[in-house]
Amino acid sequence: MTDITITQAHAAVTAAEEKAEELGVPSTITVLDRGARLVAVARQDGAPLVSVDASAAKARTAVSFGAASGDLSGAVQPGAPLYSLGAASQEPLTFVAGGVPVRDADGRVIGGIGSSGGSPDQDLEIANAAVAAL
C-alpha cells in the first residue's frame, strides 16, 4: 500500500488555497499520510492560529476512520457508540466538518486532508476541492 506523495500533497494544497481564496476564507490546509503523519501544511496569511491544530486534527480523524470528520459527529455524542473515543487517543481528533480521507484507485486510504479557518461547511468545501485535484 502506498501513501499520498509530496507531489499529490502540493497539488492538493494548491487547490485548497485557490478554493479558500475564492471563498474569502484564509485557511490552514494539512495533508497527512496513511499513518496520520505530516506530509504538507500551509497556513494562509490571515488564517486563525487555532486553524493549524484544527486542520491537523480534522485530517487525522479522516485518516483514522476513513471517513469525513464531520460525518462522524453523531457517533461521538453522549450515549453514542464512540462517545469516549476522543479521550482515548493520544493525538487530537475532531468530529467537525473539514477533514476528508484521500483514497487510491482501489479505494484504500492513503492520506487525509484537513482544512480550518472558515465555517465547517466552508472548511469541507476547501478540503473537497483539495481531494478533487488529485
CSV table of C-alpha atoms in Angstrom, one decimal:
chain,number,residue,atom,x,y,z
A,1,MET,CA,0.0,0.0,0.0
A,2,THR,CA,1.2,3.5,-0.8
A,3,ASP,CA,1.0,6.8,0.9
A,4,ILE,CA,0.0,10.1,-0.6
A,5,THR,CA,3.0,11.6,-2.3
A,6,ILE,CA,4.6,15.0,-1.8
A,7,THR,CA,3.6,15.9,-5.4
A,8,GLN,CA,0.0,15.0,-4.7
A,9,ALA,CA,0.1,16.9,-1.4
A,10,HIS,CA,1.4,20.0,-3.2
A,11,ALA,CA,-1.4,19.8,-5.8
A,12,ALA,CA,-4.0,19.3,-3.0
A,13,VAL,CA,-2.7,22.3,-1.1
A,14,THR,CA,-2.7,24.5,-4.2
A,15,ALA,CA,-6.3,23.6,-5.0
A,16,ALA,CA,-7.3,24.1,-1.4
A,17,GLU,CA,-5.7,27.5,-1.3
A,18,GLU,CA,-7.4,28.5,-4.5
A,19,LYS,CA,-10.8,27.5,-3.1
A,20,ALA,CA,-10.1,29.3,0.2
A,21,GLU,CA,-9.2,32.5,-1.7
A,22,GLU,CA,-12.4,32.1,-3.9
A,23,LEU,CA,-14.5,31.8,-0.7
A,24,GLY,CA,-12.6,34.7,1.0
A,25,VAL,CA,-11.6,32.4,3.9
A,26,PRO,CA,-8.0,32.4,5.0
A,27,SER,CA,-7.3,28.8,6.0
A,28,THR,CA,-4.8,26.3,7.0
A,29,ILE,CA,-4.6,23.1,5.0
A,30,THR,CA,-2.9,20.0,6.4
A,31,VAL,CA,-2.1,16.8,4.4
A,32,LEU,CA,-1.3,13.6,6.3
A,33,ASP,CA,-0.1,10.2,5.1
A,34,ARG,CA,-2.0,7.0,5.8
A,35,GLY,CA,-0.2,6.8,9.2
A,36,ALA,CA,-1.5,10.2,10.1
A,37,ARG,CA,1.9,11.8,9.8
A,38,LEU,CA,2.6,15.2,8.2
A,39,VAL,CA,3.3,15.4,4.5
A,40,ALA,CA,2.5,19.1,4.0
A,41,VAL,CA,0.9,22.1,5.7
A,42,ALA,CA,0.2,25.6,4.6
A,43,ARG,CA,-1.3,28.5,6.7
A,44,GLN,CA,-2.5,31.3,4.5
A,45,ASP,CA,-2.0,34.9,5.6
A,46,GLY,CA,-4.7,35.8,8.0
A,47,ALA,CA,-5.7,32.3,8.9
A,48,PRO,CA,-6.5,32.0,12.6
A,49,LEU,CA,-3.7,30.5,14.7
A,50,VAL,CA,-6.0,27.8,16.0
A,51,SER,CA,-6.6,26.6,12.4
A,52,VAL,CA,-3.2,25.0,12.4
A,53,ASP,CA,-4.1,22.5,15.1
A,54,ALA,CA,-7.7,22.1,14.0
A,55,SER,CA,-6.8,21.3,10.4
A,56,ALA,CA,-4.4,18.6,11.6
A,57,ALA,CA,-7.0,17.1,13.9
A,58,LYS,CA,-9.5,17.0,11.1
A,59,ALA,CA,-7.1,15.3,8.7
A,60,ARG,CA,-6.1,12.8,11.4
A,61,THR,CA,-9.7,12.0,12.1
A,62,ALA,CA,-10.4,11.4,8.4
A,63,VAL,CA,-7.4,9.1,8.1
A,64,SER,CA,-8.1,7.2,11.3
A,65,PHE,CA,-11.7,6.4,10.3
A,66,GLY,CA,-11.6,6.5,6.5
A,67,ALA,CA,-14.5,9.0,6.6
A,68,ALA,CA,-15.1,12.7,6.5
A,69,SER,CA,-14.6,14.1,10.0
A,70,GLY,CA,-18.0,15.8,10.1
A,71,ASP,CA,-19.8,12.6,9.1
A,72,LEU,CA,-18.8,11.0,12.4
A,73,SER,CA,-20.2,13.7,14.7
A,74,GLY,CA,-23.3,11.7,15.6
A,75,ALA,CA,-21.2,8.7,16.7
A,76,VAL,CA,-19.4,10.7,19.4
A,77,GLN,CA,-22.4,12.3,21.1
A,78,PRO,CA,-23.3,11.3,24.7
A,79,GLY,CA,-24.7,7.7,24.6
A,80,ALA,CA,-23.4,7.0,21.1
A,81,PRO,CA,-21.0,4.1,20.5
A,82,LEU,CA,-17.9,6.2,20.1
A,83,TYR,CA,-18.7,8.8,22.8
A,84,SER,CA,-15.4,8.4,24.7
A,85,LEU,CA,-13.2,7.8,21.7
A,86,GLY,CA,-11.7,11.4,21.6
A,87,ALA,CA,-10.3,10.9,25.1
A,88,ALA,CA,-8.8,7.6,24.2
A,89,SER,CA,-6.5,9.0,21.5
A,90,GLN,CA,-3.0,10.3,22.3
A,91,GLU,CA,-3.3,12.7,19.4
A,92,PRO,CA,-6.2,15.2,18.9
A,93,LEU,CA,-9.2,14.1,16.9
A,94,THR,CA,-12.2,16.3,16.0
A,95,PHE,CA,-15.6,15.5,14.6
A,96,VAL,CA,-16.3,18.7,12.9
A,97,ALA,CA,-16.5,19.1,9.1
A,98,GLY,CA,-13.3,19.9,7.2
A,99,GLY,CA,-11.4,16.6,7.2
A,100,VAL,CA,-11.6,14.1,4.3
A,101,PRO,CA,-9.7,10.9,3.5
A,102,VAL,CA,-7.7,10.5,0.4
A,103,ARG,CA,-8.1,7.2,-1.4
A,104,ASP,CA,-6.1,5.5,-4.1
A,105,ALA,CA,-7.6,4.0,-7.3
A,106,ASP,CA,-8.5,0.8,-5.3
A,107,GLY,CA,-10.3,2.7,-2.6
A,108,ARG,CA,-7.7,2.4,0.1
A,109,VAL,CA,-7.0,5.3,2.3
A,110,ILE,CA,-3.6,6.8,1.5
A,111,GLY,CA,-3.9,10.0,3.4
A,112,GLY,CA,-6.1,12.7,4.7
A,113,ILE,CA,-6.7,16.4,4.2
A,114,GLY,CA,-7.9,18.9,6.8
A,115,SER,CA,-8.9,22.5,6.3
A,116,SER,CA,-9.7,25.0,9.0
A,117,GLY,CA,-10.3,28.7,9.0
A,118,GLY,CA,-13.9,29.2,8.0
A,119,SER,CA,-17.2,27.7,8.9
A,120,PRO,CA,-17.4,23.9,8.9
A,121,ASP,CA,-19.2,23.9,5.6
A,122,GLN,CA,-16.5,26.2,4.1
A,123,ASP,CA,-13.8,24.0,5.5
A,124,LEU,CA,-15.4,20.9,4.0
A,125,GLU,CA,-15.7,22.7,0.6
A,126,ILE,CA,-12.0,23.6,0.7
A,127,ALA,CA,-10.9,20.1,1.7
A,128,ASN,CA,-13.1,18.6,-1.0
A,129,ALA,CA,-11.5,20.8,-3.6
A,130,ALA,CA,-8.1,19.6,-2.5
A,131,VAL,CA,-9.2,15.9,-2.9
A,132,ALA,CA,-10.8,16.7,-6.3
A,133,ALA,CA,-7.5,18.0,-7.5
A,134,LEU,CA,-6.0,14.5,-7.1
